Coordinates of C-alpha atoms and ligand atoms in Angstrom, one line a residue:
X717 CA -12.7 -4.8 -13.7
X718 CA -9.1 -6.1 -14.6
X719 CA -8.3 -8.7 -12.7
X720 CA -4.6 -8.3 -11.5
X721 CA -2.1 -9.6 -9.4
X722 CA 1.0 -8.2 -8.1
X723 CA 4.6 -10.0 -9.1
X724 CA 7.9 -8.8 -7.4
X725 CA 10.0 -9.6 -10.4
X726 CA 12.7 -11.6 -9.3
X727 CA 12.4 -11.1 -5.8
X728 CA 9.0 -13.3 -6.0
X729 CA 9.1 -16.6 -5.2
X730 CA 6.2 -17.1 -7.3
X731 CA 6.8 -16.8 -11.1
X732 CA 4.6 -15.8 -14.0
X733 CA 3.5 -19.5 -14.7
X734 CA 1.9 -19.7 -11.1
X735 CA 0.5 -16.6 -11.7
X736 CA -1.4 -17.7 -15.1
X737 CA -3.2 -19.8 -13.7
X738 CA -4.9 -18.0 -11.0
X739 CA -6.7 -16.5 -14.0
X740 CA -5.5 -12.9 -13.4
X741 CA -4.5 -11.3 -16.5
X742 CA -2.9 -7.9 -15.7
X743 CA 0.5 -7.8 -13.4
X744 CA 1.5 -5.3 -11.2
X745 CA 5.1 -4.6 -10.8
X746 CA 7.8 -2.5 -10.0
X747 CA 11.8 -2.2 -10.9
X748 CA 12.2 -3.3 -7.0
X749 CA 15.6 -3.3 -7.3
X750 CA 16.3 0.2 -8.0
X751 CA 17.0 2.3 -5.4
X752 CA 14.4 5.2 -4.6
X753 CA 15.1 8.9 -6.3
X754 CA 16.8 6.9 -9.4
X755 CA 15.8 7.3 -13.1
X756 CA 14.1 3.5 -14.2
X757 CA 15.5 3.2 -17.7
X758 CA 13.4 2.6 -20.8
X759 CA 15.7 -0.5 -21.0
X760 CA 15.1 -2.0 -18.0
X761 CA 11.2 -1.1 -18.0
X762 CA 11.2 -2.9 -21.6
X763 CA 12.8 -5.8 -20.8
X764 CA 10.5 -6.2 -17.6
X765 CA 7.3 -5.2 -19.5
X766 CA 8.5 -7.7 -22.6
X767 CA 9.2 -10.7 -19.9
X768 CA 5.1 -9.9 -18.6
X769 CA 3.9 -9.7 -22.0
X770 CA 5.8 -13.0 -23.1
X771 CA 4.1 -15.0 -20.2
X772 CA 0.6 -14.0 -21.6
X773 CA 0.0 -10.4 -19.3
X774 CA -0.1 -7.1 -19.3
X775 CA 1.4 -4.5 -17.2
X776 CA -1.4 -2.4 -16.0
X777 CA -0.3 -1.1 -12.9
X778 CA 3.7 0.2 -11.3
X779 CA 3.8 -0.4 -7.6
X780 CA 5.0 1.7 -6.7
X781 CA 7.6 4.5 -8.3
X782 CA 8.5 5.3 -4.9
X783 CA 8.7 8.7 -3.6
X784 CA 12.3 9.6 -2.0
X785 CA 12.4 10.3 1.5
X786 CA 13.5 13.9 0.9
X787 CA 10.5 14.8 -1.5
X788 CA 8.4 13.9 1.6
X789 CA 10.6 15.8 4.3
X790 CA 11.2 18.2 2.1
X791 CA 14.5 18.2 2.5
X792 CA 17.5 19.8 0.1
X793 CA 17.5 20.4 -3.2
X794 CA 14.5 18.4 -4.9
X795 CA 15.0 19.5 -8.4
X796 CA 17.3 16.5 -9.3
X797 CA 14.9 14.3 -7.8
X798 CA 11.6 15.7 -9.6
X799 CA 13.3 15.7 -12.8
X800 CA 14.1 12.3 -11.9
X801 CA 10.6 11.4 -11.2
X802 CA 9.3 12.8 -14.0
X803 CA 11.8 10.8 -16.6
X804 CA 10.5 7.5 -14.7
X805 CA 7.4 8.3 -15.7
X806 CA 8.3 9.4 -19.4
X807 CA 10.2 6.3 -19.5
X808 CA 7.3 3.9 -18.1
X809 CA 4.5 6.3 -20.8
X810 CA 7.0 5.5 -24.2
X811 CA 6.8 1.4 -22.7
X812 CA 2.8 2.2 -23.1
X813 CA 2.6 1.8 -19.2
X814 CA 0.3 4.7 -17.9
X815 CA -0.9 3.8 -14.3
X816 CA 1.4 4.6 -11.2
X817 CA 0.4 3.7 -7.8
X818 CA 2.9 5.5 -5.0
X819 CA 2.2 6.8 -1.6
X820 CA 3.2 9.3 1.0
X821 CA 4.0 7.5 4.2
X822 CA 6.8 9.2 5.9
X823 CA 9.2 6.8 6.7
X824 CA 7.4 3.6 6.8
X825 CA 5.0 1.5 4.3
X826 CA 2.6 -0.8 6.0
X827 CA 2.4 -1.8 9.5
X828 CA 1.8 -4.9 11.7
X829 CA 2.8 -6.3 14.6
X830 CA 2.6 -10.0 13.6
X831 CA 3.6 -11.3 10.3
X832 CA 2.4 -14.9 11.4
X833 CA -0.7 -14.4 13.5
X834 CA -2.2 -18.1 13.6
X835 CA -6.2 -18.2 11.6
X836 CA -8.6 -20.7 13.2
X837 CA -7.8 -23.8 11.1
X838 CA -4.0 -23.5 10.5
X839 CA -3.2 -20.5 8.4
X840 CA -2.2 -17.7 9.3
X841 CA -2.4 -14.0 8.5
X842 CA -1.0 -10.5 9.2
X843 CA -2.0 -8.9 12.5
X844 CA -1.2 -5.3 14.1
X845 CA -1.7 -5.2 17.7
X846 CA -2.3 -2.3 19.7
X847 CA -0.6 -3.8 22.6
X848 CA 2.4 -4.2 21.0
X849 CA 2.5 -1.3 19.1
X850 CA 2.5 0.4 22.5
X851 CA 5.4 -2.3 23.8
X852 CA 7.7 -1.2 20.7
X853 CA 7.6 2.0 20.9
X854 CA 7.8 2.6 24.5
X855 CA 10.0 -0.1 25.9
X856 CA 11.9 -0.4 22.7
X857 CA 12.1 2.4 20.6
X858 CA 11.9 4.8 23.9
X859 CA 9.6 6.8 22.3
X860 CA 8.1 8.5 25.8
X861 CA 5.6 10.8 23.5
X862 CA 3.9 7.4 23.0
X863 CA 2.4 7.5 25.6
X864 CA 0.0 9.9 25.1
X865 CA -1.1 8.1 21.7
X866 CA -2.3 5.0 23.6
X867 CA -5.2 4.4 26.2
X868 CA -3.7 3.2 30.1
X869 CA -5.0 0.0 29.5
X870 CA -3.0 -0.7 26.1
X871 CA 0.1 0.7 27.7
X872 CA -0.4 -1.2 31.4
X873 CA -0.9 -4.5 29.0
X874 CA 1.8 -3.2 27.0
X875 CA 4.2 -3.3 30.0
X876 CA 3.3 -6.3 30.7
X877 CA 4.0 -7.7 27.4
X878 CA 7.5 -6.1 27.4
X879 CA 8.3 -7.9 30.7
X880 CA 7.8 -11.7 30.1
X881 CA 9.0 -11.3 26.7
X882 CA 12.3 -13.3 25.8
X883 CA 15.4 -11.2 23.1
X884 CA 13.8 -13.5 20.1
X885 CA 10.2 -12.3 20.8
X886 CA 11.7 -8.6 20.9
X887 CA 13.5 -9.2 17.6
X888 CA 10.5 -10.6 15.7
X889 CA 8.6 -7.9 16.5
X890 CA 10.9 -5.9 15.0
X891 CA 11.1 -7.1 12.5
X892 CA 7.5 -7.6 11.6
X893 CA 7.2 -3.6 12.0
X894 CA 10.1 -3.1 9.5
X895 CA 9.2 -5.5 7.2
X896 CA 6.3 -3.3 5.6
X897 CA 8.3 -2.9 2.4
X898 CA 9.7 -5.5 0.2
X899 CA 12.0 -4.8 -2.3
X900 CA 14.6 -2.2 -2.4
X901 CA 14.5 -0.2 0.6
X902 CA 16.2 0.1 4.0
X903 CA 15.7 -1.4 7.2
X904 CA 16.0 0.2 10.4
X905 CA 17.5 -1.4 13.6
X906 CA 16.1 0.6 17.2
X907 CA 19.2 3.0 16.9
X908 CA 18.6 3.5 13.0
X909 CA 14.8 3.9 13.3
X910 CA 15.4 7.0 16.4
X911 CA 17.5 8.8 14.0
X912 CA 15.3 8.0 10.8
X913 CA 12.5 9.7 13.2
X914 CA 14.7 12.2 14.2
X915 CA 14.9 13.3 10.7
X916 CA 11.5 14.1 10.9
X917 CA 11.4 16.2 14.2
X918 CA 9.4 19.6 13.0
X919 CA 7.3 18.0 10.2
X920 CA 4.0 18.2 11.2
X921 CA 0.6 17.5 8.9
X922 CA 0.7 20.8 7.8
X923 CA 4.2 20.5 6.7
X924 CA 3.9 17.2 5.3
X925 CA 0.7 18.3 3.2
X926 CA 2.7 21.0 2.1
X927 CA 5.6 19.0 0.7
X928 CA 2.9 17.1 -0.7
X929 CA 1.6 19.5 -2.4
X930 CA 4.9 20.1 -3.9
X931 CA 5.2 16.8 -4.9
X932 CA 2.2 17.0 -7.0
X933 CA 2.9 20.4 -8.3
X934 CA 6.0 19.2 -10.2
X935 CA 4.6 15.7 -11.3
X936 CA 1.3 15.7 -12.3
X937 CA 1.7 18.3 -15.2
X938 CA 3.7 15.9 -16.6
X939 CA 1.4 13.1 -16.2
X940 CA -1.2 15.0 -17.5
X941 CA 1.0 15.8 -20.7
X942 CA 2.0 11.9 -20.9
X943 CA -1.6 10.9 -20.3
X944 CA -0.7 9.3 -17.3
X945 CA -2.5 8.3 -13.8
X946 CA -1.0 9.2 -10.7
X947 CA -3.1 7.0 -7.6
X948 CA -1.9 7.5 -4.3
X949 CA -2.5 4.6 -2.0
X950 CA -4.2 5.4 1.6
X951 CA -2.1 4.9 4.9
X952 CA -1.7 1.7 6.5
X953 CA -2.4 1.8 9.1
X954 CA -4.6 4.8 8.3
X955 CA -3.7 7.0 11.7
X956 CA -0.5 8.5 12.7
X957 CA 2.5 5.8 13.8
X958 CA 5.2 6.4 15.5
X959 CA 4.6 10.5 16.2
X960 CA 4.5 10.8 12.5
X961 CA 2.2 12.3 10.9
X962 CA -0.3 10.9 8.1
X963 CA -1.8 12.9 5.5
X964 CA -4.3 10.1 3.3
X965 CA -5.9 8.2 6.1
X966 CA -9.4 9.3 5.4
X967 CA -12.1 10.7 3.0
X968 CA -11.8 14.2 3.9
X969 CA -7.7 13.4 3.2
X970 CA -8.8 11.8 0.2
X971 CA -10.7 15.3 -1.0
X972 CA -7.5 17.0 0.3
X973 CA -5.5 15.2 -2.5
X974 CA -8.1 15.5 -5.0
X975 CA -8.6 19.3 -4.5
X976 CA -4.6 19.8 -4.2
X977 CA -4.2 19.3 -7.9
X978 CA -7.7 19.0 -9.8
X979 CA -6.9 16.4 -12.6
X980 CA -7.0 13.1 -13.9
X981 CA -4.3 12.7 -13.8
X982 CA -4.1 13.2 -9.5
X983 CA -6.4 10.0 -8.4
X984 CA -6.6 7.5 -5.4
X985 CA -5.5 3.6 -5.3
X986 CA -8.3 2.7 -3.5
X987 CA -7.7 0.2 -0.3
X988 CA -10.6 -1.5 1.3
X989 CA -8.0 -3.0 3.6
X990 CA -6.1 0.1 4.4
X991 CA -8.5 2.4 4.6
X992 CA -10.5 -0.3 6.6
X993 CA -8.9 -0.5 9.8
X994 CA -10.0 2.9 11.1
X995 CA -13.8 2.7 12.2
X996 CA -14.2 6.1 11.2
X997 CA -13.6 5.2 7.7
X998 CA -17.2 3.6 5.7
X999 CA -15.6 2.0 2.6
X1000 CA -18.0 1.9 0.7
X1001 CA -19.2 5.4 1.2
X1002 CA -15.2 6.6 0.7
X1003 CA -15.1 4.8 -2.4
X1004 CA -18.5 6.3 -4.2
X1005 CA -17.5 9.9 -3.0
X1006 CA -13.9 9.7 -4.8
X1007 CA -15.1 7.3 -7.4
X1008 CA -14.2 9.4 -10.6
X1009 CA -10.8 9.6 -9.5
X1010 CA -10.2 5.5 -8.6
X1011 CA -7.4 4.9 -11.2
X1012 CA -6.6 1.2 -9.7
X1013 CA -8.2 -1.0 -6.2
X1014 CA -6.5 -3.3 -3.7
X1015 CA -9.3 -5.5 -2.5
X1016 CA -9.0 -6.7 1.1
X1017 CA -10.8 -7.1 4.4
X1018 CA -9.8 -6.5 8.0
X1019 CA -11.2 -7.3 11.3
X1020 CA -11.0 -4.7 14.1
X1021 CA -10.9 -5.1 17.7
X1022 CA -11.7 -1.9 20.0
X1023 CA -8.3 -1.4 21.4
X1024 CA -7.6 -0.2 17.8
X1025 CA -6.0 -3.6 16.9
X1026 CA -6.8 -5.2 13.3
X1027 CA -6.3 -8.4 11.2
X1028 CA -6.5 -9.3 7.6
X1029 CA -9.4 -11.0 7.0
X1030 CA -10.2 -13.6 4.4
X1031 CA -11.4 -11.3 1.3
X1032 CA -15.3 -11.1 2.4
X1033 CA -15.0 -11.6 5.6
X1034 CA -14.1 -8.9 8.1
X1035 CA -15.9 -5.5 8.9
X1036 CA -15.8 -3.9 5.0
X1037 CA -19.0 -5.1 3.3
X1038 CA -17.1 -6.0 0.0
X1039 CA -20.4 -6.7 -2.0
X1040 CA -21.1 -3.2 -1.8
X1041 CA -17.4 -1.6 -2.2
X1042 CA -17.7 -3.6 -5.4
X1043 CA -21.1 -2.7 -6.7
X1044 CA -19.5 0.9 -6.1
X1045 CA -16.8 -0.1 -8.6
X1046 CA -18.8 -1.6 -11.2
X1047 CA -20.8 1.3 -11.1
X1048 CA -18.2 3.6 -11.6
X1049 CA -16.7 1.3 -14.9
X1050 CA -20.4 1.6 -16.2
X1051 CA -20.2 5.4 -16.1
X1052 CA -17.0 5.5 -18.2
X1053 CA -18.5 3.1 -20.3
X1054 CA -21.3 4.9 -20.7
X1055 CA -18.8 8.4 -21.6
X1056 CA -17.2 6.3 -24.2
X1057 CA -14.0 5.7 -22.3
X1058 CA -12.3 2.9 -24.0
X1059 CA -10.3 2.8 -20.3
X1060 CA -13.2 2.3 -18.5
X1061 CA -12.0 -1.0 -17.0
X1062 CA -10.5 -0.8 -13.2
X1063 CA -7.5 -2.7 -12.5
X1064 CA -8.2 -4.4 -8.7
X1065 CA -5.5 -6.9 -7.0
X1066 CA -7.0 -9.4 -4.7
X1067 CA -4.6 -7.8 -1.9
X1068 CA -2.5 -9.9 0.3
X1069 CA -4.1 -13.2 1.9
X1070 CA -3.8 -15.5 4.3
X1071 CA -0.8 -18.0 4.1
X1072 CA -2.5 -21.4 4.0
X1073 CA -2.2 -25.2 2.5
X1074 CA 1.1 -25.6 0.7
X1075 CA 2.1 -22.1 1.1
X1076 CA 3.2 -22.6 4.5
X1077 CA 6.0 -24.6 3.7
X1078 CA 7.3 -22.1 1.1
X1079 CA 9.5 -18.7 2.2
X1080 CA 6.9 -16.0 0.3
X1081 CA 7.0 -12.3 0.7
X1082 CA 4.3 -11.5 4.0
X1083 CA 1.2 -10.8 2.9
X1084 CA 1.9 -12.2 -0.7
X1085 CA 0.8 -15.7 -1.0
X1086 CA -0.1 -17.8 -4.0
X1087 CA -3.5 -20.0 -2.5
X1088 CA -4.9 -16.9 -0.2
X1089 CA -4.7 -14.7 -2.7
X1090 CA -6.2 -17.0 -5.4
X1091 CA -9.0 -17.6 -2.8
X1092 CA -9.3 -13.9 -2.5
X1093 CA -9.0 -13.9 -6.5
X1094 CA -12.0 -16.1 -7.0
X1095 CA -13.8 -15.1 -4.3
X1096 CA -13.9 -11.7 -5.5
X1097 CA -14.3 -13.1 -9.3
X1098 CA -17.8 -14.5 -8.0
X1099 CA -19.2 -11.4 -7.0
X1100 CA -18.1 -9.5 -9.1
X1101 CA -19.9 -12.1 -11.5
X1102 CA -22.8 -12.0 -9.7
X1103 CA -23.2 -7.9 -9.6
X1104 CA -22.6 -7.9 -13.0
X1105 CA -25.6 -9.8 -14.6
X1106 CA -28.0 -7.6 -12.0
Ligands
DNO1452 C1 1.1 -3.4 0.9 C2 1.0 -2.5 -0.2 C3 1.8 -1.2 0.0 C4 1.7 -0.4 -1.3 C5 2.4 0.9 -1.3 C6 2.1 1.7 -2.5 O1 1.0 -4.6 0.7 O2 -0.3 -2.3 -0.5 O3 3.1 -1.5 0.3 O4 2.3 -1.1 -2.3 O5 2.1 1.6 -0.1 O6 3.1 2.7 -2.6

């Protein structure tokens, strides 16, 4: 396993000196700053790729080369922006970078509720809450569909919620919902967000997965031919949000992406954390079925309530049994070994963390912390440690 960590360039507050001594060797990184449906130039990949390299890394992983809104609607003409995509990746295969994370989320990335949600002890980690999922969308957003996706007593508590909360608590909830994506994107205010879901009235699963299987229609022969890996990264939250739909929020979608375009070239980023907050989704057992086609893992744990709410939990604690996602891994590296693949190693990121100790008093990007994820790091380190000499 390659032990990774993921940098946001110059939008990080922690640099690649920090990050060296966390032990991680591989950095995953994007051109953040460029907006989505661009070309990234060779230039601009080279200098970023030259800058990891100088500070002692290697650029194992992009995430993500972001697929345009369009692509996933479907709408207009996409031929501009699949030639596009496919000169990113061109451009990324000459700079000797080969694995691409992306995913197809309409609309929004990840989701929470609470960017801040205290831990017992001080820190405090990312939280989604069913409750106030419910409270956004129906007192807020005026979504009145909503609520049909909710049980009475999540929308009665929901209600309540709405009606002792002050303008500021609105706001930060908010803003915890739109801040899912760091880096170059847009943010929605309420009116923003209806018309940004307006956009997508008409595009149900079927339609989505069909504009997914565009997608990889017109990339993956071209990764194939620049022996590149494509890994989509599983929904997060892995259900539909907001009335939209979502297409990679289990294994049977997992087999549906595998089986849309049979290659190497078409594999899975696989998240414990994501993939862990539904409790129809065995981790483990995801991981072993789709296991030829892991090109890269995001290591995390959650902690689920029954009301369908969640919380990042330190790396093995939680509900995922992280010993034996692992073992899963490390088997999987030993069959490639075994085949002779030179690439048999599996790139992983200790994902997000709780902020704790001297981050607190730092401004970091949610969920991206330099001492939770270094716990997470070594954490993960020792098992992996441990699985490894049997
Ligand atoms: C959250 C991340 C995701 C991920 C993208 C990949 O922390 O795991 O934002 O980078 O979904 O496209």
């Amino acid at each position: 396993m390659i032990e990774s960590w993921r940098w946001y360039g110059d939008l990080d507050p922690i640099t690649l000196s920090e990050i060296a001594q966390t032990g991680a060797r591989g950095i995953v990184t994007a051109l953040h700053e460029i907006p989505y449906g661009e070309v990234w130039p060779s230039d601009t990949i080279a200098a970023r790729k030259a800058r990891i390299n100088e500070a002692g890394f290697d650029w194992v992983v992009v995430e993500s080369l972001p697929v345009h809104e369009h692509i996933k609607r479907g709408t207009g003409d996409l031929t501009g922006l699949f030639a596009n995509y496919r000169q990113s990746m061109a451009n990324l295969a000459a700079n000797g970078v080969h694995t691409i994370c992306y995913n197809f989320m309409p609309l929004l990335d990840w989701t929470r509720t609470d960017l801040t949600a205290p831990v017992p002890g001080g820190a405090t980690c990312l939280r989604f809450e069913a409750v106030r999922m419910a409270a956004f969308e129906v007192h807020m957003l005026g979504r009145q569909a909503a609520e049909d996706d909710y049980p009475p007593e999540v929308l009665a508590k929901a209600a309540a919620w709405f009606q002792q909360a002050s303008e500021a608590d609105r706001e930060a909830l908010l803003a915890s919902i739109m801040a899912g994506m760091p880096g170059a994107f847009d943010r929605y205010d309420i009116k923003g967000l209806r018309s940004a879901l307006e956009a997508y009235s008409g595009i149900d699963r079927d339609v989505l997965r069909g504009n997914y299987q565009r997608f990889l229609d017109e990339v993956v022969p071209t990764a194939e031919e620049l022996g590149m890996r494509l890994c989509v990264h599983p929904d997060d939250p892995p259900r539909d949000i907001l009335g939209l739909p979502r297409i990679v929020s289990n294994g049977d979608d997992l087999d549906w992406v595998l089986g849309a375009y049979d290659s190497e070239a078409n594999g899975i980023t696989l998240c414990s954390g994501s993939l862990g907050a539904n409790p129809i989704n065995d981790v483990p057992a995801i991981a072993a079925r789709v296991a030829e086609r892991i090109h890269f893992a995001h290591l995390r744990n959650v902690a689920k309530d029954p009301d369908g709410s969640f919380e990042e939990a330190a790396h093995l604690e939680g509900d995922t049994d992280m010993v034996a996602l692992t073992r899963v891994l490390l088997k999987e590296e030993a069959r490639r070994r075994d085949a002779g693949r030179s690439d048999h190693a599996i790139p992983f990121r200790p994902d997000h963390g709780h902020h704790m100790l001297s981050d607190l008093d730092r401004d970091l990007i949610p969920g991206y912390p330099l001492i939770g994820r270094l716990r997470g790091l070594a954490e993960l380190r020792g098992v992996i440690s441990a699985l490894s000499h049997g």
